[in-house]
Structures are given as structure tokens and as C-alpha cells.
Coordinates of C-alpha atoms and ligand atoms in Angstrom, one line a residue:
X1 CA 0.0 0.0 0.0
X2 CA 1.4 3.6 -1.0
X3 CA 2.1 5.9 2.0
X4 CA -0.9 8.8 2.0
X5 CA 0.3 12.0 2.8
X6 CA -1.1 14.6 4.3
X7 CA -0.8 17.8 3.4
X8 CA -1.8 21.1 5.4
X9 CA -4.1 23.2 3.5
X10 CA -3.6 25.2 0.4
X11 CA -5.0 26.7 -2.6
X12 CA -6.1 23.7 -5.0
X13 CA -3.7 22.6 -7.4
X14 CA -4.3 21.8 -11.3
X15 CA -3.5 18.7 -12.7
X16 CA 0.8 18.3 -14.2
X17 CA 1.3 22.1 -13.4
X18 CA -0.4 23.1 -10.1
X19 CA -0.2 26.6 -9.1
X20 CA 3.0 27.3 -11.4
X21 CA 1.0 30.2 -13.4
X22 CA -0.1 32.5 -10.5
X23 CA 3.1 31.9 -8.3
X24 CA 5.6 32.5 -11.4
X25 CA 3.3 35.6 -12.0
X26 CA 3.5 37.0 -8.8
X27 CA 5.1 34.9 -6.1
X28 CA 5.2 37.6 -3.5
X29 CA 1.4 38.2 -3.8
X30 CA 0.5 34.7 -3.9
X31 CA 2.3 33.7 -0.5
X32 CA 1.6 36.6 1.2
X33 CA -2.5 35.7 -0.2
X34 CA -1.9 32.3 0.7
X35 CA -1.1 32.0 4.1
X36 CA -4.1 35.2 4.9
X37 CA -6.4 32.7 3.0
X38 CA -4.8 29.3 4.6
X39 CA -3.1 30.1 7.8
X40 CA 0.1 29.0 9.3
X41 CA 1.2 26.1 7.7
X42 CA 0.3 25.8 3.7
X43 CA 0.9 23.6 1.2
X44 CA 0.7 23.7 -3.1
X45 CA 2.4 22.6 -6.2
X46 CA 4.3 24.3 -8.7
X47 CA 4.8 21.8 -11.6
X48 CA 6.4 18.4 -9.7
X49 CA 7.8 20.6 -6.7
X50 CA 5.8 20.6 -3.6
X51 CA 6.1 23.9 -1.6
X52 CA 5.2 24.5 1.5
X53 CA 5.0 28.0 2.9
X54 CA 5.1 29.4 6.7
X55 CA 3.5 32.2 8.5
X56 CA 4.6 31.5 11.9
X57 CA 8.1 33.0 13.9
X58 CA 8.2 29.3 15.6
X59 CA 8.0 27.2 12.5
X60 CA 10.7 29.8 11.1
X61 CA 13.0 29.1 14.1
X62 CA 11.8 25.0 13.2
X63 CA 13.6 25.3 9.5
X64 CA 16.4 27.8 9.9
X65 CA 17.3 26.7 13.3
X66 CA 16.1 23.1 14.8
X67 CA 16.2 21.4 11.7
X68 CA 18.7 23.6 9.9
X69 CA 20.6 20.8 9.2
X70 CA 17.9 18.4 7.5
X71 CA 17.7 21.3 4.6
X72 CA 20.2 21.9 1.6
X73 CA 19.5 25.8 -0.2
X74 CA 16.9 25.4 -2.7
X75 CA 17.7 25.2 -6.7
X76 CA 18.1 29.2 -7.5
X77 CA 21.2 29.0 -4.8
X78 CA 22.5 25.8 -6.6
X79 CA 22.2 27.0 -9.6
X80 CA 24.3 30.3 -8.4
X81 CA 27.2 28.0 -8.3
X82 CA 28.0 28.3 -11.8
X83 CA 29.3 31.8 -10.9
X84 CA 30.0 31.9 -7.1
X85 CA 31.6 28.3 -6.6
X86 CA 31.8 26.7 -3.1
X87 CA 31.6 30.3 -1.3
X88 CA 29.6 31.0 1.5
X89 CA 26.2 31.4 -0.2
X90 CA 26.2 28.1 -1.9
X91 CA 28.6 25.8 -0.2
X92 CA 26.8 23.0 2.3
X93 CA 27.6 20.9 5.1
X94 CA 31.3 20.4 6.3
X95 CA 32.7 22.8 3.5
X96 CA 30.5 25.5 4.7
X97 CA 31.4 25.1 8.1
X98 CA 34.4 25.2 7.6
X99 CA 34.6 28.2 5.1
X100 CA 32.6 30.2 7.6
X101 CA 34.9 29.5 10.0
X102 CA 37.7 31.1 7.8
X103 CA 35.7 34.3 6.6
X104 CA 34.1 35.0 9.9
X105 CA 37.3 37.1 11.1
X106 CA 36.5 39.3 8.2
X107 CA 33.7 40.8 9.8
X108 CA 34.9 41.0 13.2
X109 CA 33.9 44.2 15.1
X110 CA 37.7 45.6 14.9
X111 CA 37.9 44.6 11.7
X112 CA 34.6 46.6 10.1
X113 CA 35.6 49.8 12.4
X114 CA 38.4 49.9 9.2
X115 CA 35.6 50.2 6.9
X116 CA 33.7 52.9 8.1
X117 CA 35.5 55.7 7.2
X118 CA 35.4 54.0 3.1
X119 CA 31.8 53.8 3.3
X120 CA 31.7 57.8 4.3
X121 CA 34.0 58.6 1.7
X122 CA 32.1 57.1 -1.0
X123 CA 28.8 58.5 0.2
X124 CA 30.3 62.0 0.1
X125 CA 31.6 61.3 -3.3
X126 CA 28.2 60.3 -4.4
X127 CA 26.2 62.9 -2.8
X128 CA 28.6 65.9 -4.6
X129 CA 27.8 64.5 -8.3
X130 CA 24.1 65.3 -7.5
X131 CA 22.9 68.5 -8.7
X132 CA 19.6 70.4 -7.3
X133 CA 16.3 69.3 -8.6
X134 CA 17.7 66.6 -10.7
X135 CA 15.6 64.0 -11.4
X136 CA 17.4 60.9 -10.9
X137 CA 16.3 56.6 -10.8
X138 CA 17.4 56.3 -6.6
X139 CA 18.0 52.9 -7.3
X140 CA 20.4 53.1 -9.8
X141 CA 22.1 55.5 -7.7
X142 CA 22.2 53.0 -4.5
X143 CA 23.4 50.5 -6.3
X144 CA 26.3 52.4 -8.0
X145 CA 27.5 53.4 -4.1
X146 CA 27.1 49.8 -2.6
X147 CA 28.9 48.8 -5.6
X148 CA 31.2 51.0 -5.0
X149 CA 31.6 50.8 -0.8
X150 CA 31.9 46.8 -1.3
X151 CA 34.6 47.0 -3.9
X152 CA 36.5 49.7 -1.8
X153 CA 36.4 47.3 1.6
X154 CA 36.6 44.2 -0.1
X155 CA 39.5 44.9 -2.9
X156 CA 40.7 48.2 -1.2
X157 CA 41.0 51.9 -2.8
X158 CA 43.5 52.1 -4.9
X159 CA 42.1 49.9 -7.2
X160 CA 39.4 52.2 -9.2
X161 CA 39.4 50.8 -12.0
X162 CA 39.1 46.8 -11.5
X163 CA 36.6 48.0 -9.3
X164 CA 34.6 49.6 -12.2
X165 CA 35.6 46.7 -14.5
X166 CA 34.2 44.3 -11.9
X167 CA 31.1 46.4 -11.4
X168 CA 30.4 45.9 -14.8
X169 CA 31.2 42.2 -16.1
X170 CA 29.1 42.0 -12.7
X171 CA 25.8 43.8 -14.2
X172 CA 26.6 41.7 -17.6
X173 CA 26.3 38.6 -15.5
X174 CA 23.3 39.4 -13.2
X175 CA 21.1 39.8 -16.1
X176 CA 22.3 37.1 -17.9
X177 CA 21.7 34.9 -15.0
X178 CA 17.9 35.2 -15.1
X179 CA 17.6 33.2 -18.1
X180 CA 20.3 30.7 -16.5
X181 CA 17.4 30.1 -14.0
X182 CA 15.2 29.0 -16.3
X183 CA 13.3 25.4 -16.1
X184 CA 15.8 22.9 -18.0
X185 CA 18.7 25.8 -17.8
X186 CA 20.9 23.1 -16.4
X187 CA 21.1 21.8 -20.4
X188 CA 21.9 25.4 -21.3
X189 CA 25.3 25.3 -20.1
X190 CA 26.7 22.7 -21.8
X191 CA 25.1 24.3 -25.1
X192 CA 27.4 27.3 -27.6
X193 CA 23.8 29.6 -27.2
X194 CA 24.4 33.5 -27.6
X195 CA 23.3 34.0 -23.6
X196 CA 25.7 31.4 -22.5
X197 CA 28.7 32.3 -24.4
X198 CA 27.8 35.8 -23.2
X199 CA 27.9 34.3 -19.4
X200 CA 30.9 32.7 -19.6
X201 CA 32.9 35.7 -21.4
X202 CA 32.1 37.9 -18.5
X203 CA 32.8 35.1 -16.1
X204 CA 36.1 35.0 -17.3
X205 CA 36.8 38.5 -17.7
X206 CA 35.5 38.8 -13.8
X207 CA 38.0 35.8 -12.6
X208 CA 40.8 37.1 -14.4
X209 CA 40.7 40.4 -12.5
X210 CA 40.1 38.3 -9.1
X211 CA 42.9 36.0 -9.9
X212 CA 45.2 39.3 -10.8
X213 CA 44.0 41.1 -7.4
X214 CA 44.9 37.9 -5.2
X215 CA 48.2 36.9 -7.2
X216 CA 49.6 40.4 -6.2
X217 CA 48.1 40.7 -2.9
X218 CA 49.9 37.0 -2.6
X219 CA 53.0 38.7 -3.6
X220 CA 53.4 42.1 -1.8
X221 CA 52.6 39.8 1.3
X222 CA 50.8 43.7 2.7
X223 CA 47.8 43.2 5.0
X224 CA 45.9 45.6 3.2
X225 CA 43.1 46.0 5.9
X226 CA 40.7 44.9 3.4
X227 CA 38.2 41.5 3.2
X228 CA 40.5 40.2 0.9
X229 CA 43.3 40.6 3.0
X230 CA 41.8 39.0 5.7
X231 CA 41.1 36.1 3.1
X232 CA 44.2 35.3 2.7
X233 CA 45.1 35.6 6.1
X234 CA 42.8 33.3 7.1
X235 CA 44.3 30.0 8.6
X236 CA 42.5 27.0 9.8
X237 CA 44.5 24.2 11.7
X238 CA 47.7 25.2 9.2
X239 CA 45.3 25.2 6.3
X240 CA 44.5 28.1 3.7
X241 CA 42.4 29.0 1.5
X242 CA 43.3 28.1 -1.9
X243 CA 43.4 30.7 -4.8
X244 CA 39.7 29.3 -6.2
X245 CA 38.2 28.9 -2.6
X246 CA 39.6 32.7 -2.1
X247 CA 38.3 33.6 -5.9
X248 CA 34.9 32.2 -5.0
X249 CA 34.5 33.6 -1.6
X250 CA 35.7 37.3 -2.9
X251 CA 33.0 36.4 -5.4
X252 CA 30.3 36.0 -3.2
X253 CA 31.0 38.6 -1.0
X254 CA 31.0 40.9 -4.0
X255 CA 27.2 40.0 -5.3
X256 CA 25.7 39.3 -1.9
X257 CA 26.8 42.6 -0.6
X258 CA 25.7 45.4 -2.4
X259 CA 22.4 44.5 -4.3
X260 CA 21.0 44.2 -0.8
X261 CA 22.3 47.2 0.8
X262 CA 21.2 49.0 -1.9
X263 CA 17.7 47.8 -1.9
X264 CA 17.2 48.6 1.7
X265 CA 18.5 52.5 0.9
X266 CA 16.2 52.9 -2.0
X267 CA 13.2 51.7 -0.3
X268 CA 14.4 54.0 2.9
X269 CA 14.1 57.3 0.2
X270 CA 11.3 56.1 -0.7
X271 CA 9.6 56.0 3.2
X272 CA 10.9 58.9 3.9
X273 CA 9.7 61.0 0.9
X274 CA 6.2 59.5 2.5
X275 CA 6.8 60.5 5.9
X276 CA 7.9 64.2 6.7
X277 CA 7.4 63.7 9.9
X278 CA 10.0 60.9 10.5
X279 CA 12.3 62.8 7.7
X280 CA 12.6 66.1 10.0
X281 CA 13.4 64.0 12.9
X282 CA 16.0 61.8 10.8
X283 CA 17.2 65.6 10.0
X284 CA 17.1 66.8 13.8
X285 CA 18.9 64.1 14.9
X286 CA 21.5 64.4 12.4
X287 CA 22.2 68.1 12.6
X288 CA 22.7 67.9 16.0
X289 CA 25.1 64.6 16.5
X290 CA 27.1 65.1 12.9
X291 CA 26.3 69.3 11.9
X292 CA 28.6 69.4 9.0
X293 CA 30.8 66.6 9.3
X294 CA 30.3 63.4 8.1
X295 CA 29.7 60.1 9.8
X296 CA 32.9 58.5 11.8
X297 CA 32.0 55.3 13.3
X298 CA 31.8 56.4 16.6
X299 CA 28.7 58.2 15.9
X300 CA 27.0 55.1 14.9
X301 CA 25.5 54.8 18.9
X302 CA 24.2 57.8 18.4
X303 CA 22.6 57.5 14.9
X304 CA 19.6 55.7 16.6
X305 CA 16.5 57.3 14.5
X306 CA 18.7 56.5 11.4
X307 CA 18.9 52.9 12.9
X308 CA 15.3 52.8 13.4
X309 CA 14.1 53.9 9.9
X310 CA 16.3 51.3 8.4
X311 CA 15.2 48.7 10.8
X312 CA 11.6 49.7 9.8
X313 CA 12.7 49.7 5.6
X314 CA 14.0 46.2 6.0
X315 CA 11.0 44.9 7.4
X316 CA 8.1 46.9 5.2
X317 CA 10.5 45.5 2.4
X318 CA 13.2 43.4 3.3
X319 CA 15.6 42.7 0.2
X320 CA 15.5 38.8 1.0
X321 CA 12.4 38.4 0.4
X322 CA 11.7 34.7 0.6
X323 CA 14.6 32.2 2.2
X324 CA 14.2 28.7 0.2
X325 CA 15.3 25.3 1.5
X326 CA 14.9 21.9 0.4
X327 CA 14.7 19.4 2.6
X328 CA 17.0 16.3 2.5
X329 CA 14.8 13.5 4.8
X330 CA 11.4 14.0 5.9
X331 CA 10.5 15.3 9.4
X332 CA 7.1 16.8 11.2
X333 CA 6.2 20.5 11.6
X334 CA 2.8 22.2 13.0
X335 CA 1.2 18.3 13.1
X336 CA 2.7 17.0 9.7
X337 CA 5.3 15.1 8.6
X338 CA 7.1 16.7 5.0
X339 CA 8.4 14.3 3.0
X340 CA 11.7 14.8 1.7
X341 CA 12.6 16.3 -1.2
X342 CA 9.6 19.3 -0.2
X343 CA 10.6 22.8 -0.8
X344 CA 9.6 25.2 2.1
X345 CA 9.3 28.9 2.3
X346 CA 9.8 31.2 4.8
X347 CA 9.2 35.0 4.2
X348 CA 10.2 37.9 6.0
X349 CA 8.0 40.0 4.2
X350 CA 5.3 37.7 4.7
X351 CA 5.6 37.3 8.7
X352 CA 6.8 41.0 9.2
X353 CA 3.8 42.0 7.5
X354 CA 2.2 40.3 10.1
X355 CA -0.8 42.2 12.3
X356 CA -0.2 39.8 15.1
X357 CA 3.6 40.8 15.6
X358 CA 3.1 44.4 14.3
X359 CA -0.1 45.7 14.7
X360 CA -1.2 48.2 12.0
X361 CA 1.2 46.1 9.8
X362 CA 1.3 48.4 6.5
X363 CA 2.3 51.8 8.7
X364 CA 5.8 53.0 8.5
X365 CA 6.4 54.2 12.0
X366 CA 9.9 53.4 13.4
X367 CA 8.9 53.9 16.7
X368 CA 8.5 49.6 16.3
X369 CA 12.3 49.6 17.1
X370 CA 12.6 51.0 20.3
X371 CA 14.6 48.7 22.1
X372 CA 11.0 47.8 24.7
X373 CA 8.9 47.3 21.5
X374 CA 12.1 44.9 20.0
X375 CA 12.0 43.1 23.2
X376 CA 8.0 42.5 23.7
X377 CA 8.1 40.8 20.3
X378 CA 8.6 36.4 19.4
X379 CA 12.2 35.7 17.8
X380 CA 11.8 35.5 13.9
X381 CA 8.8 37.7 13.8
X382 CA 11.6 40.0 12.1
X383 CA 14.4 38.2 10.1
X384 CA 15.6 40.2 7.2
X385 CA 18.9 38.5 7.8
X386 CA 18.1 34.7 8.3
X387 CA 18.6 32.7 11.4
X388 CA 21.0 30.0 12.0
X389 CA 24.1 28.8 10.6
X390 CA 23.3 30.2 7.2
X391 CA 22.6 33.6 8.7
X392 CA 24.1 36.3 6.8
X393 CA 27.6 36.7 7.9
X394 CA 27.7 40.5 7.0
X395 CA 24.8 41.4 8.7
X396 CA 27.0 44.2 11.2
X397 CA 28.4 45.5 7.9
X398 CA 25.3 46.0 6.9
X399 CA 23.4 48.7 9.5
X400 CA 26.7 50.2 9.7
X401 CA 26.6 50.9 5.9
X402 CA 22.7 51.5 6.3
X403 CA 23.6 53.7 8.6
X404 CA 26.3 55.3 7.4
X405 CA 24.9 56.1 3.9
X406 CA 21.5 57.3 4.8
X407 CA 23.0 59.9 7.4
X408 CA 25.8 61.3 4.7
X409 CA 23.1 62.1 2.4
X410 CA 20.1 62.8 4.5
X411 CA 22.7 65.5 5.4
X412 CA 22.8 67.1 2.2
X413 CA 20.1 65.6 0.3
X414 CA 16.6 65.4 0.4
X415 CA 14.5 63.1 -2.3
X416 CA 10.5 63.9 -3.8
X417 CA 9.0 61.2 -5.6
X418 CA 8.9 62.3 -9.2
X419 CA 4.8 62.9 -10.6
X420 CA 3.1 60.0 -11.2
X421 CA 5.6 57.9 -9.8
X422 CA 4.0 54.4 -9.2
X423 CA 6.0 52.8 -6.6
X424 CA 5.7 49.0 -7.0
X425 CA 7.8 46.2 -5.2
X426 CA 9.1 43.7 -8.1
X427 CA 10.4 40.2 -6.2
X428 CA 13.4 39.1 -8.0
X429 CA 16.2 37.3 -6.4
X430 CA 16.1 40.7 -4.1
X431 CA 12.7 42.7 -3.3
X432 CA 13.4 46.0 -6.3
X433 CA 11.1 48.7 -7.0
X434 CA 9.4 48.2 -10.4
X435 CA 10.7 50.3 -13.1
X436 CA 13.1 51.9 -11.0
X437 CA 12.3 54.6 -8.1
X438 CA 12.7 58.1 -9.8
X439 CA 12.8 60.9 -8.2
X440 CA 14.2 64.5 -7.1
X441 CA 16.9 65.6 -5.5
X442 CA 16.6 69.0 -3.3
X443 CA 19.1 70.7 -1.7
X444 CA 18.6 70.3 2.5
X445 CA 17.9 73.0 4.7
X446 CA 18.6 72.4 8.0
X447 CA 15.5 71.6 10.3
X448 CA 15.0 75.3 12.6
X449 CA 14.9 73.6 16.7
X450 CA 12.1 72.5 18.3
X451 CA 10.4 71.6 15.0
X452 CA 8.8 68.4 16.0
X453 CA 5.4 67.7 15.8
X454 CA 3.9 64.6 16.6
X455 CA 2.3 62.6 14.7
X456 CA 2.4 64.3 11.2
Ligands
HEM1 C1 20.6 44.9 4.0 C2 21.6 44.1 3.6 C3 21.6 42.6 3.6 C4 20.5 41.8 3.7 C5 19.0 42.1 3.9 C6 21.0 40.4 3.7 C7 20.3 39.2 3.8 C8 20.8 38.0 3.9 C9 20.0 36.8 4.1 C10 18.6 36.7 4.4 C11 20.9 35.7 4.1 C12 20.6 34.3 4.4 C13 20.2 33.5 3.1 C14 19.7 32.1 3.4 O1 19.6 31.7 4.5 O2 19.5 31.4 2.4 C15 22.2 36.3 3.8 C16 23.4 35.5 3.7 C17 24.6 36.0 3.3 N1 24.9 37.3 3.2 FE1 23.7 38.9 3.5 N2 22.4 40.5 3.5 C18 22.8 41.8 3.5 C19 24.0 42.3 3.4 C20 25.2 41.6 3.2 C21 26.5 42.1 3.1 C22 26.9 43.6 3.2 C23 27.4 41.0 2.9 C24 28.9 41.0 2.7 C25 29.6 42.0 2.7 C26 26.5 39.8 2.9 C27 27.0 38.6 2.7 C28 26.3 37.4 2.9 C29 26.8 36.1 2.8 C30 28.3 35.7 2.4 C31 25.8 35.2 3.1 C32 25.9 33.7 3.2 C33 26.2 33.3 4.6 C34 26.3 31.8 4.8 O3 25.5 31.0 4.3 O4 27.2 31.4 5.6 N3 25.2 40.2 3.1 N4 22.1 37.6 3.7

């Protein structure tokens, strides 16, 4: 007798495909709809795959935490290893381990005080090629400084140019990597197609600059003060890294940490061109802690409202918007048992959107992030950086950058949502605005005193 499984509820599926046309459509929508409509636990189909989405902080901490190791990343993260390798994204089990081991020093807290004063300097550089009432696409803008503040702290300053040349073989390989997702893509490879020779030209452009950058860091033997630096420092038991392992974490640092950053900054503009009130009090605080000067890192304690209105971007629209595993032997969660092999879900934008954790879920208001309102909420009701093992390992760099970023600008810079601006979120392998976020920039007058009212 077959085993019969049961499933938790869910939207019904159609026969061979399932529910592959409305989540392809819009997969954001469709979870978000689907655990409203179904609750906690919920199951469907897309073509053979079954899926099973959560809506509950404790069955979050159940997949990234208790049974973290019964889960492999899903096939988008698998399929990433044709340009990241084994690095920190898409490695699994003892190689992970052990490479997180190795990169962890990286992001030590002495270590990212060094890249502070980079991130400032590139914020400043950014903000003085704006010009008043310019109408420019924020997002492309973000992304140029992320780009620009990872390839400064990862490959150092003085090296402009590869920097630029990365930045772009980069942007080649990104868009070409949307068709390498494709159903069947796995055939692609092997296959002389335009898009793949296109792939595999700017792969090799990009590991010809890293292999350069790491044969002459090699060689000069100078601790740069830089992540790759502290790549090839890193020693475990008398072992290091070898060039590819170096090539492929460098790699992976580079893509996973400025796409998000500058997600979270562009959605920030956009809240705050929303929100005057929470803008003048972003300026207040600002004008008072920094005046003139830009951000040094010892400001960041006192950056708090900047803190807050990033804390409250990330979860409103946090760039990881859904965190995929598949898991490798079955096992039981809310009263079921998942087979193996089942893909499951968890959303931070689905559970921070959630009334029970944040009442009023839709409002911006950073007042959710004082540290009594953190403190009455469940663990993993807000997780815009995973959980676990696999939780992102440049999470510090990244509210420091946040942070950093939004107050160099916010000092100089104030942003209006261009007319008839639709403002959209498009889920992609990160949450983006549709279309781009356009809008413009106005010189900032500093906020008179006393200014505050509440609740504007
Ligand atoms: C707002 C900014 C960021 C967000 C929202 C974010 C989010 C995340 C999330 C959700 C994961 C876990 C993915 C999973 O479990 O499948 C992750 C992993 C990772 N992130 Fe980030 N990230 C950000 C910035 C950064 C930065 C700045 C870096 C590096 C400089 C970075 C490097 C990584 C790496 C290497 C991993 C893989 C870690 C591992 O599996 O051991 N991220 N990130």
C-alpha cells in the first residue's frame, strides 16, 4: 500500500502544473494571499515541486534553526554555483562550516571599524555629483555606491578601475543569469547559445581580475586591511584557503553585498519621501550629532533614529524576500510530517507584515524599534537576515553601511517622488522597486529647533 500523505491546507492545485502560473506571476502576492487565506502552515504545487510556505516565527525558528541541518539551499542557490563556486552562499555541510569559519574574522567588530571611514568617503563622493532638482532613478544610484563601498572594503581603494571593471562584467552577468534560472537551464550550459557564451565571457573576464587582485596581494605579502586581505590571512589548523576557494568567496562577498544594501537604501528614500514627519526627525537628529561633518563610526551609537528607519525599511521590504530550502529526509512540523525532497518557504516579508507581531502592519512608523517594542516581540517575527548557521555573515556590515549612507546624504540631500511615480515592489532574487524609483533631488535646509510635531 502507497504511503498517504497529508498535506496542510492550500489553494487547489491543477492537474501536471499546479499553481506554477499564479506563483511565477507573482510569487510575492501569492504567499503573502496564501497563508491570509490558509493560515500557518500551507501547502501547493508548482509543476512536480511541492512547496510548503510558513506564516509562523516558531516554525521559522523549526527550518532555519532546529532542523537547519535536514535542509540543503533550494535550486536558484544551486544553480548560483556556476558563478559563485563553493563560497559562503552556496557551499553545504562540512565545507561550509568550515569556510565560515575562515571568513568569519573578516567581519569581526575591529575589523569593520576599518571600513567605516570608506563607506563615508564614497557617500560624500556620491552625494557631490548630484545636482539640485535633478531628477534621478534612486535605485540606480544606490546601487552604484554599494557597488562601489563593497569594492572599496573588499578589494581596497587604490584599485578604481578593477573595481569599475568588476562592477560591470558583474551587471553583464546578473542579467544574464535570469535566463540561466530557467526550467531545463541546467542543459543550457553545456550548449554554444548566444546568452551562455555571453555568461561565460564575463565570467572569465571577472575571474581574471580576481585571480590578478589575489596573485599580487599574494605577492606584496601587505595586510591591506581589506576583506580580501583577511582572506588570505585566514588559517584553519595550518590550512588556507586556496586561490579558487579565495576567488569564489571574494565572489560572493562581491554579489551578496551590495544588491541588498542598496535595496534597503532605496526603499528608505522612498519611506521617507512618505513620511515628513519621521524625515525632519531623521534631519534633527542628524544636525545635532554630525552638523557638518560626516559620519565616523563612533557616531553610529548615536545615529539611533537612522537605525530605526532602516530597521523599519528592512521589514516593510526586506531585500530577501523569501529564504528557500529543500529538505533532504522528511520530518514533522505544525502536526505534519514533509516528506523529503519538499521545498519550504519562509518570508520575512510575509511574517513582518504580520498584524499579530506588528499591529497596524502596513504603517511605517519606526517607533516599532525601540529597544522595549524589539523586546516584547517572538524571535523570527523579524528576520531580514536569516537565522542560523546560514545567517548572513555581513549582517554588522550591513546597518553600519545602512547607517552610514542614509545619514551622509540625508545631510545634504533630500529626495521627492517624481509625478506619477508608481511605486511597485518587483520580487526578483532581491525585493526592487518596479521600473526603478525616480525621483528628485533637493538641496537640504537644516531643520530650525524644536520643529517636532507629533504625529504628522
Ligand atoms: C541589507 C543588507 C543585507 C540583507 C538584507 C542580507 C540578507 C541575507 C540573508 C537573508 C541571508 C541568508 C540567506 C539564506 O539563509 O538562504 C544572507 C546570507 C549572506 N549574506 Fe547577506 N544580507 C545583506 C548584506 C550583506 C553584506 C553587506 C554582505 C557582505 C559584505 C553579505 C554577505 C552574505 C553572505 C556571504 C551570506 C551567506 C552566509 C552563509 O550562508 O554562511 N550580506 N544575507
Amino acid at each position: 500500500m502507497p504511503q498517504v500523505i497529508v498535506r496542510p491546507p492550500g489553494p487547489s492545485n491543477l492537474p501536471i502544473i499546479g499553481q506554477l502560473r499564479p506563483f511565477r506571476a507573482n510569487p510575492l502576492e501569492f504567499i503573502r494571499k496564501a497563508t491570509r487565506e490558509y493560515g500557518d502552515l500551507v501547502y501547493f504545487r508548482v509543476a512536480s515541486q511541492h512547496l510548503y510556505v510558513v506564516g509562523h516565527p516558531d516554525y521559522v525558528r523549526e527550518i532555519l534553526v532546529t532542523h537547519q541541518n535536514n535542509f540543503v539551499k533550494s535550486r536558484a542557490l544551486q544553480r548560483a554555483k556556476i558563478l559563485l563556486g563553493e563560497g559562503l552562499l552556496t557551499s553545504e555541510g562540512e565545507h561550509h562550516r568550515r569556510q565560515r569559519r575562515l571568513v568569519q574574522p573578516a567581519f569581526h567588530r575591529e575589523r569593520l571599524a576599518g571600513y567605516a571611514a570608506a563607506m563615508s568617503a564614497s557617500a560624500v563622493r556620491a552625494r557631490e555629483r548630484w545636482q539640485t532638482g535633478s531628477s534621478m532613478d534612486v535605485s540606480v544610484e544606490m546601487a552604484k555606491l554599494t557597488l562601489s563601498v563593497v569594492a572599496k572594503t573588499l578589494f581596497s581603494a587604490d584599485i578604481d578601475a578593477e573595481a569599475q571593471e568588476i562592477g560591470a562584467a558583474m551587471t553583464t552577468i546578473l542579467e544574464l543569469f535570469k535566463v540561466l534560472l530557467m526550467p531545463f537551464s541546467e542543459y543550457m550550459d553545456k550548449l554554444p547559445l548566444p546568452a551562455t557564451r555571453r555568461f561565460q565571457k564575463a565570467r572569465a573576464r571577472l575571474d581574471a581580475t580576481i585571480y590578478g587582485l589575489i596573485a599580487e596581494r599574494r605577492s606584496s605579502g601587505i595586510d591591506a586591511g581589506d576583506l580580501l586581505s583577511m582572506l588570505l590571512l585566514a588559517q584553519d589548523e595550518g590550512d588556507e584557503m586556496t586561490d579558487e576557494q579565495i576567488r569564489d568567496e571574494a565572489m560572493t562577498l562581491f554579489l551578496a553585498g551590495h544588491e541588498t544594501g542598496a535595496n534597503a537604501l532605496t526603499w528608505s528614500w522612498y519611506l521617507l519621501s512618505q513620511h515628513p514627519y519621521a524625515e525632519r526627525r531623521l534631519h534633527e537628529e542628524i544636525d545635532s550629532v554630525l552638523g557638518d561633518r560626516p559620519p565616523e563610526l563612533a557616531d553610529l551609537p548615536n545615529l539611533r533614529y537612522a537605525e530605526m528607519i532602516l530597521a523599519e525599511a528592512l521589514r516593510l521590504y526586506p531585500p530577501a524576500w523569501a529564504i528557500g530550502r529543500k529538505a533532504i529526509g522528511e520530518f514533522a512540523l505544525g502536526g505534519y510530517d514533509i516528506p523529503a525532497g519538499s521545498i519550504c518557504i519562509v518570508s520575512p516579508f510575509v511574517i513582518q507584515r504580520d498584524p499579530r507581531w506588528f499591529p497596524d502592519p502596513e504603517k511605517f512608523d519606526p517607533e516599532r524599534w525601540t529597544p522595549e517594542a524589539r523586546e516584547a516581540r517572538p524571535k523570527f517575527s523579524y528576520f531580514p537576515f536569516g537565522g542560523g548557521a546560514r545567517v548572513c555573515i555581513g549582517e554588522r556590515f550591513a546597518w553600519m553601511e545602512g547607517v552610514i549612507l542614509l545619514a551622509t546624504i540625508a545631510q545634504k540631500w533630500r529626495f521627492r517622488l517624481g509625478q506619477g511615480q508608481q511605486v511597485e515592489p518587483l520580487p526578483l532574487v532581491t525585493l526592487r522597486v518596479k521600473n526603478g524609483l525616480r525621483m528628485i533631488a533637493e538641496p537640504r535646509v537644516a531643520a530650525p529647533k524644536n520643529s517636532l510635531r507629533v504625529g504628522t
